[in-house]
Amino acid sequence: MALLPILRYPDPRLKIVAKQVTRFDDALARLAADMAETMYDAPGIGLAATQVDHHVRMLVADVSEQHNELKVLVNPEIIESSVETSPYEEGCLSVPGIYDEVVRPAVIRVRAQNLKGESFELQADGLLAVCIQHEIDHLDGKVFVEYLSELKQNRIRTKLKKQERQKA
Ligand code: K1U
Ligand code: ZN
């Protein structure tokens, strides 16, 4: 297993729309294992393949307190969303140190495949629903800051550039 480098916003590769997975092979299983290791190490509660520069529709998530309920979703699709919405102060491993409120459907039903290519459905609410929607946005080339005002997005870009300069 390996830790993978995470792309930082506004890297243009975060805008690439990920492709459907058609091969359920050892390479896909290895990528899922590396993504899980990278997510736990960060630490985070989710990670999309896009964030580690692999443009395939796969995400990992674990919102459990014990970090022992890993979910791997291949080709995830939201098939139902509640009308009821709920706000959550989101973060993103590609936008370090920035947290802001995003309003999303409170409950979702998702259809996905596992690493063997078998289809399953799951219903999610609370943090899992937020996390899965955030990760599917990554697979569609969207970063959560795009829900914020242009003014906030400009401030975030300036702050991240400053962070990069201080690191160098
Ligand atoms: O997609 C990502 O960059 C991962 C992101 C997922 C996420 C968090 C919060 C709301 C929506 C989606 C993160 O994991 S950011 C880090 C984080 O939230 C966290 C880290 C350690 C413990 C608990 C939370
Ligand atoms: Zn993110």
PDB file of C-alpha atoms and ligand atoms in Angstrom:
ATOM      1  CA  MET A   1       0.000   0.000   0.000  1.00  0.00           C
ATOM      2  CA  ALA A   2       1.102   3.571  -0.565  1.00  0.00           C
ATOM      3  CA  LEU A   3       0.289   7.119   0.439  1.00  0.00           C
ATOM      4  CA  LEU A   4      -0.758   9.121  -2.614  1.00  0.00           C
ATOM      5  CA  PRO A   5      -0.156  12.873  -3.082  1.00  0.00           C
ATOM      6  CA  ILE A   6      -3.396  14.894  -2.871  1.00  0.00           C
ATOM      7  CA  LEU A   7      -3.995  17.603  -5.498  1.00  0.00           C
ATOM      8  CA  ARG A   8      -4.451  21.093  -4.073  1.00  0.00           C
ATOM      9  CA  TYR A   9      -7.129  23.556  -5.214  1.00  0.00           C
ATOM     10  CA  PRO A  10      -7.014  25.356  -7.682  1.00  0.00           C
ATOM     11  CA  ASP A  11      -5.054  22.626  -9.536  1.00  0.00           C
ATOM     12  CA  PRO A  12      -6.814  22.343 -12.942  1.00  0.00           C
ATOM     13  CA  ARG A  13      -6.756  18.517 -12.683  1.00  0.00           C
ATOM     14  CA  LEU A  14      -9.452  18.835  -9.984  1.00  0.00           C
ATOM     15  CA  LYS A  15     -11.797  19.959 -12.792  1.00  0.00           C
ATOM     16  CA  ILE A  16     -11.482  16.730 -14.816  1.00  0.00           C
ATOM     17  CA  VAL A  17     -14.726  14.719 -14.967  1.00  0.00           C
ATOM     18  CA  ALA A  18     -13.907  11.131 -13.945  1.00  0.00           C
ATOM     19  CA  LYS A  19     -14.692   8.203 -16.268  1.00  0.00           C
ATOM     20  CA  GLN A  20     -16.895   5.208 -15.459  1.00  0.00           C
ATOM     21  CA  VAL A  21     -14.984   2.174 -14.165  1.00  0.00           C
ATOM     22  CA  THR A  22     -15.296  -0.811 -16.517  1.00  0.00           C
ATOM     23  CA  ARG A  23     -12.432  -3.051 -15.305  1.00  0.00           C
ATOM     24  CA  PHE A  24     -12.793  -4.499 -11.813  1.00  0.00           C
ATOM     25  CA  ASP A  25      -9.236  -5.776 -11.529  1.00  0.00           C
ATOM     26  CA  ASP A  26      -6.313  -5.868  -9.079  1.00  0.00           C
ATOM     27  CA  ALA A  27      -5.198  -2.372 -10.129  1.00  0.00           C
ATOM     28  CA  LEU A  28      -8.587  -0.953  -9.083  1.00  0.00           C
ATOM     29  CA  ALA A  29      -8.429  -2.804  -5.726  1.00  0.00           C
ATOM     30  CA  ARG A  30      -4.882  -1.475  -5.174  1.00  0.00           C
ATOM     31  CA  LEU A  31      -6.012   2.086  -5.940  1.00  0.00           C
ATOM     32  CA  ALA A  32      -8.907   1.716  -3.448  1.00  0.00           C
ATOM     33  CA  ALA A  33      -6.497   0.433  -0.751  1.00  0.00           C
ATOM     34  CA  ASP A  34      -4.053   3.298  -1.415  1.00  0.00           C
ATOM     35  CA  MET A  35      -6.894   5.837  -1.333  1.00  0.00           C
ATOM     36  CA  ALA A  36      -8.123   4.446   2.007  1.00  0.00           C
ATOM     37  CA  GLU A  37      -4.610   4.600   3.478  1.00  0.00           C
ATOM     38  CA  THR A  38      -4.199   8.178   2.187  1.00  0.00           C
ATOM     39  CA  MET A  39      -7.601   9.213   3.627  1.00  0.00           C
ATOM     40  CA  TYR A  40      -6.902   7.721   7.090  1.00  0.00           C
ATOM     41  CA  ASP A  41      -3.395   9.227   7.145  1.00  0.00           C
ATOM     42  CA  ALA A  42      -4.531  12.763   6.163  1.00  0.00           C
ATOM     43  CA  PRO A  43      -6.753  12.407   8.272  1.00  0.00           C
ATOM     44  CA  GLY A  44     -10.064  12.682   6.455  1.00  0.00           C
ATOM     45  CA  ILE A  45     -13.482  11.066   6.269  1.00  0.00           C
ATOM     46  CA  GLY A  46     -13.611  10.722   2.486  1.00  0.00           C
ATOM     47  CA  LEU A  47     -11.505  10.846  -0.654  1.00  0.00           C
ATOM     48  CA  ALA A  48     -12.342  10.790  -4.356  1.00  0.00           C
ATOM     49  CA  ALA A  49     -10.003   9.255  -6.961  1.00  0.00           C
ATOM     50  CA  THR A  50      -9.869  12.677  -8.690  1.00  0.00           C
ATOM     51  CA  GLN A  51      -8.052  14.124  -5.663  1.00  0.00           C
ATOM     52  CA  VAL A  52      -5.175  11.677  -6.142  1.00  0.00           C
ATOM     53  CA  ASP A  53      -5.048  12.351  -9.901  1.00  0.00           C
ATOM     54  CA  HIS A  54      -6.839   9.156 -10.953  1.00  0.00           C
ATOM     55  CA  HIS A  55      -9.810  10.154 -13.096  1.00  0.00           C
ATOM     56  CA  VAL A  56     -12.045   7.143 -12.491  1.00  0.00           C
ATOM     57  CA  ARG A  57     -15.386   7.122 -10.662  1.00  0.00           C
ATOM     58  CA  MET A  58     -14.420   5.722  -7.284  1.00  0.00           C
ATOM     59  CA  LEU A  59     -14.578   7.142  -3.768  1.00  0.00           C
ATOM     60  CA  VAL A  60     -13.757   5.940  -0.283  1.00  0.00           C
ATOM     61  CA  ALA A  61     -15.453   7.154   2.906  1.00  0.00           C
ATOM     62  CA  ASP A  62     -15.420   6.313   6.599  1.00  0.00           C
ATOM     63  CA  VAL A  63     -17.396   8.577   8.943  1.00  0.00           C
ATOM     64  CA  SER A  64     -17.261   6.140  11.906  1.00  0.00           C
ATOM     65  CA  GLU A  65     -15.645   7.202  15.184  1.00  0.00           C
ATOM     66  CA  GLN A  66     -13.486   4.070  15.310  1.00  0.00           C
ATOM     67  CA  HIS A  67     -12.364   4.432  11.655  1.00  0.00           C
ATOM     68  CA  ASN A  68     -13.454   0.853  11.008  1.00  0.00           C
ATOM     69  CA  GLU A  69     -16.392   1.263   8.586  1.00  0.00           C
ATOM     70  CA  LEU A  70     -14.677   1.833   5.278  1.00  0.00           C
ATOM     71  CA  LYS A  71     -16.979   2.243   2.293  1.00  0.00           C
ATOM     72  CA  VAL A  72     -15.685   1.906  -1.268  1.00  0.00           C
ATOM     73  CA  LEU A  73     -18.123   3.136  -3.904  1.00  0.00           C
ATOM     74  CA  VAL A  74     -17.388   2.511  -7.572  1.00  0.00           C
ATOM     75  CA  ASN A  75     -19.498   4.306 -10.202  1.00  0.00           C
ATOM     76  CA  PRO A  76     -21.692   5.911  -7.498  1.00  0.00           C
ATOM     77  CA  GLU A  77     -24.925   7.615  -8.596  1.00  0.00           C
ATOM     78  CA  ILE A  78     -27.433   9.476  -6.467  1.00  0.00           C
ATOM     79  CA  ILE A  79     -30.792   7.975  -7.392  1.00  0.00           C
ATOM     80  CA  GLU A  80     -32.948   9.874  -4.857  1.00  0.00           C
ATOM     81  CA  SER A  81     -32.411  13.088  -2.879  1.00  0.00           C
ATOM     82  CA  SER A  82     -34.651  14.438  -0.129  1.00  0.00           C
ATOM     83  CA  VAL A  83     -36.369  17.787  -0.563  1.00  0.00           C
ATOM     84  CA  GLU A  84     -35.278  18.542   2.993  1.00  0.00           C
ATOM     85  CA  THR A  85     -31.824  20.129   3.048  1.00  0.00           C
ATOM     86  CA  SER A  86     -29.287  20.536   5.777  1.00  0.00           C
ATOM     87  CA  PRO A  87     -26.269  22.841   6.186  1.00  0.00           C
ATOM     88  CA  TYR A  88     -22.810  21.509   7.121  1.00  0.00           C
ATOM     89  CA  GLU A  89     -19.478  23.238   7.639  1.00  0.00           C
ATOM     90  CA  GLU A  90     -17.466  21.298   5.046  1.00  0.00           C
ATOM     91  CA  GLY A  91     -13.723  20.844   4.735  1.00  0.00           C
ATOM     92  CA  CYS A  92     -11.656  19.344   1.934  1.00  0.00           C
ATOM     93  CA  LEU A  93      -8.238  17.706   1.856  1.00  0.00           C
ATOM     94  CA  SER A  94      -7.625  19.542  -1.442  1.00  0.00           C
ATOM     95  CA  VAL A  95      -8.417  22.906   0.207  1.00  0.00           C
ATOM     96  CA  PRO A  96      -6.472  22.641   3.482  1.00  0.00           C
ATOM     97  CA  GLY A  97      -7.485  24.879   6.378  1.00  0.00           C
ATOM     98  CA  ILE A  98     -10.697  26.142   4.744  1.00  0.00           C
ATOM     99  CA  TYR A  99     -14.117  25.273   6.174  1.00  0.00           C
ATOM    100  CA  ASP A 100     -17.418  26.787   5.060  1.00  0.00           C
ATOM    101  CA  GLU A 101     -21.107  26.019   5.075  1.00  0.00           C
ATOM    102  CA  VAL A 102     -22.704  24.171   2.167  1.00  0.00           C
ATOM    103  CA  VAL A 103     -26.412  23.299   2.021  1.00  0.00           C
ATOM    104  CA  ARG A 104     -27.246  19.921   0.454  1.00  0.00           C
ATOM    105  CA  PRO A 105     -30.102  17.392   0.450  1.00  0.00           C
ATOM    106  CA  ALA A 106     -30.271  15.827   3.930  1.00  0.00           C
ATOM    107  CA  VAL A 107     -30.937  12.234   2.825  1.00  0.00           C
ATOM    108  CA  ILE A 108     -29.780  10.477  -0.340  1.00  0.00           C
ATOM    109  CA  ARG A 109     -30.116   7.051  -1.887  1.00  0.00           C
ATOM    110  CA  VAL A 110     -27.034   5.943  -3.801  1.00  0.00           C
ATOM    111  CA  ARG A 111     -26.495   3.118  -6.278  1.00  0.00           C
ATOM    112  CA  ALA A 112     -22.888   1.955  -6.686  1.00  0.00           C
ATOM    113  CA  GLN A 113     -20.736  -1.086  -7.386  1.00  0.00           C
ATOM    114  CA  ASN A 114     -18.210  -2.786  -5.131  1.00  0.00           C
ATOM    115  CA  LEU A 115     -14.671  -3.772  -6.160  1.00  0.00           C
ATOM    116  CA  LYS A 116     -16.019  -6.990  -7.699  1.00  0.00           C
ATOM    117  CA  GLY A 117     -18.440  -5.027  -9.892  1.00  0.00           C
ATOM    118  CA  GLU A 118     -21.514  -6.083  -7.884  1.00  0.00           C
ATOM    119  CA  SER A 119     -24.253  -3.439  -7.634  1.00  0.00           C
ATOM    120  CA  PHE A 120     -25.671  -2.303  -4.301  1.00  0.00           C
ATOM    121  CA  GLU A 121     -27.745   0.564  -2.944  1.00  0.00           C
ATOM    122  CA  LEU A 122     -27.373   2.487   0.254  1.00  0.00           C
ATOM    123  CA  GLN A 123     -29.363   5.195   2.016  1.00  0.00           C
ATOM    124  CA  ALA A 124     -27.308   7.885   3.732  1.00  0.00           C
ATOM    125  CA  ASP A 125     -28.113  10.752   6.061  1.00  0.00           C
ATOM    126  CA  GLY A 126     -26.094  13.003   8.373  1.00  0.00           C
ATOM    127  CA  LEU A 127     -22.346  13.227   7.791  1.00  0.00           C
ATOM    128  CA  LEU A 128     -22.264  10.215   5.427  1.00  0.00           C
ATOM    129  CA  ALA A 129     -24.773  11.918   3.104  1.00  0.00           C
ATOM    130  CA  VAL A 130     -22.696  15.132   3.154  1.00  0.00           C
ATOM    131  CA  CYS A 131     -19.481  13.226   2.531  1.00  0.00           C
ATOM    132  CA  ILE A 132     -20.800  11.106  -0.364  1.00  0.00           C
ATOM    133  CA  GLN A 133     -22.264  14.197  -2.101  1.00  0.00           C
ATOM    134  CA  HIS A 134     -18.970  16.078  -1.602  1.00  0.00           C
ATOM    135  CA  GLU A 135     -16.967  13.158  -3.068  1.00  0.00           C
ATOM    136  CA  ILE A 136     -19.317  12.665  -6.052  1.00  0.00           C
ATOM    137  CA  ASP A 137     -18.890  16.390  -6.755  1.00  0.00           C
ATOM    138  CA  HIS A 138     -15.106  15.756  -6.946  1.00  0.00           C
ATOM    139  CA  LEU A 139     -15.735  12.975  -9.498  1.00  0.00           C
ATOM    140  CA  ASP A 140     -17.729  15.535 -11.507  1.00  0.00           C
ATOM    141  CA  GLY A 141     -14.834  18.035 -11.310  1.00  0.00           C
ATOM    142  CA  LYS A 142     -16.426  20.239  -8.656  1.00  0.00           C
ATOM    143  CA  VAL A 143     -14.785  21.433  -5.422  1.00  0.00           C
ATOM    144  CA  PHE A 144     -17.010  22.558  -2.507  1.00  0.00           C
ATOM    145  CA  VAL A 145     -15.702  26.144  -2.610  1.00  0.00           C
ATOM    146  CA  GLU A 146     -17.564  26.539  -5.925  1.00  0.00           C
ATOM    147  CA  TYR A 147     -20.793  26.682  -3.864  1.00  0.00           C
ATOM    148  CA  LEU A 148     -19.446  29.831  -2.161  1.00  0.00           C
ATOM    149  CA  SER A 149     -19.569  33.440  -3.435  1.00  0.00           C
ATOM    150  CA  GLU A 150     -16.932  34.678  -5.931  1.00  0.00           C
ATOM    151  CA  LEU A 151     -15.633  36.972  -3.192  1.00  0.00           C
ATOM    152  CA  LYS A 152     -15.075  34.019  -0.823  1.00  0.00           C
ATOM    153  CA  GLN A 153     -13.498  31.934  -3.620  1.00  0.00           C
ATOM    154  CA  ASN A 154     -11.032  34.748  -4.386  1.00  0.00           C
ATOM    155  CA  ARG A 155     -10.165  35.094  -0.698  1.00  0.00           C
ATOM    156  CA  ILE A 156      -9.603  31.328  -0.455  1.00  0.00           C
ATOM    157  CA  ARG A 157      -7.306  31.327  -3.526  1.00  0.00           C
ATOM    158  CA  THR A 158      -5.287  34.202  -2.023  1.00  0.00           C
ATOM    159  CA  LYS A 159      -5.017  32.418   1.342  1.00  0.00           C
ATOM    160  CA  LEU A 160      -3.901  29.139  -0.273  1.00  0.00           C
ATOM    161  CA  LYS A 161      -1.288  30.962  -2.437  1.00  0.00           C
ATOM    162  CA  LYS A 162       0.061  32.574   0.745  1.00  0.00           C
ATOM    163  CA  GLN A 163       0.221  29.120   2.438  1.00  0.00           C
ATOM    164  CA  GLU A 164       2.133  27.738  -0.589  1.00  0.00           C
ATOM    165  CA  ARG A 165       4.622  30.670  -0.483  1.00  0.00           C
ATOM    166  CA  GLN A 166       5.201  30.141   3.249  1.00  0.00           C
ATOM    167  CA  LYS A 167       5.866  26.412   2.664  1.00  0.00           C
ATOM    168  CA  ALA A 168       8.462  27.109  -0.060  1.00  0.00           C
TER     169      ALA A 168
HETATM  170  O1  K1U B   1     -13.005  15.148  -0.023  1.00  0.00           O
HETATM  171  C1  K1U B   1     -12.214  15.435   0.853  1.00  0.00           C
HETATM  172  O2  K1U B   1     -11.347  16.255   0.641  1.00  0.00           O
HETATM  173  C2  K1U B   1     -12.304  14.806   2.212  1.00  0.00           C
HETATM  174  C3  K1U B   1     -13.107  15.630   3.183  1.00  0.00           C
HETATM  175  C4  K1U B   1     -14.509  15.058   3.246  1.00  0.00           C
HETATM  176  C5  K1U B   1     -15.547  15.929   3.852  1.00  0.00           C
HETATM  177  C6  K1U B   1     -15.430  16.493   5.102  1.00  0.00           C
HETATM  178  C7  K1U B   1     -16.432  17.269   5.636  1.00  0.00           C
HETATM  179  C8  K1U B   1     -17.572  17.485   4.923  1.00  0.00           C
HETATM  180  C9  K1U B   1     -17.680  16.958   3.666  1.00  0.00           C
HETATM  181  C10 K1U B   1     -16.682  16.156   3.135  1.00  0.00           C
HETATM  182  C11 K1U B   1     -12.440  15.559   4.542  1.00  0.00           C
HETATM  183  O3  K1U B   1     -12.321  14.527   5.107  1.00  0.00           O
HETATM  184  S1  K1U B   1     -11.877  17.038   5.226  1.00  0.00           S
HETATM  185  C12 K1U B   1     -11.254  16.553   6.829  1.00  0.00           C
HETATM  186  C13 K1U B   1     -12.326  16.303   7.826  1.00  0.00           C
HETATM  187  O4  K1U B   1     -13.455  16.731   7.638  1.00  0.00           O
HETATM  188  C14 K1U B   1     -12.046  15.543   9.048  1.00  0.00           C
HETATM  189  C15 K1U B   1     -10.778  15.189   9.397  1.00  0.00           C
HETATM  190  C16 K1U B   1     -10.556  14.471  10.564  1.00  0.00           C
HETATM  191  C17 K1U B   1     -11.579  14.110  11.367  1.00  0.00           C
HETATM  192  C18 K1U B   1     -12.868  14.478  11.043  1.00  0.00           C
HETATM  193  C19 K1U B   1     -13.109  15.200   9.890  1.00  0.00           C
HETATM  194 ZN    ZN B   2     -12.926  17.389  -0.952  1.00  0.00          ZN
END
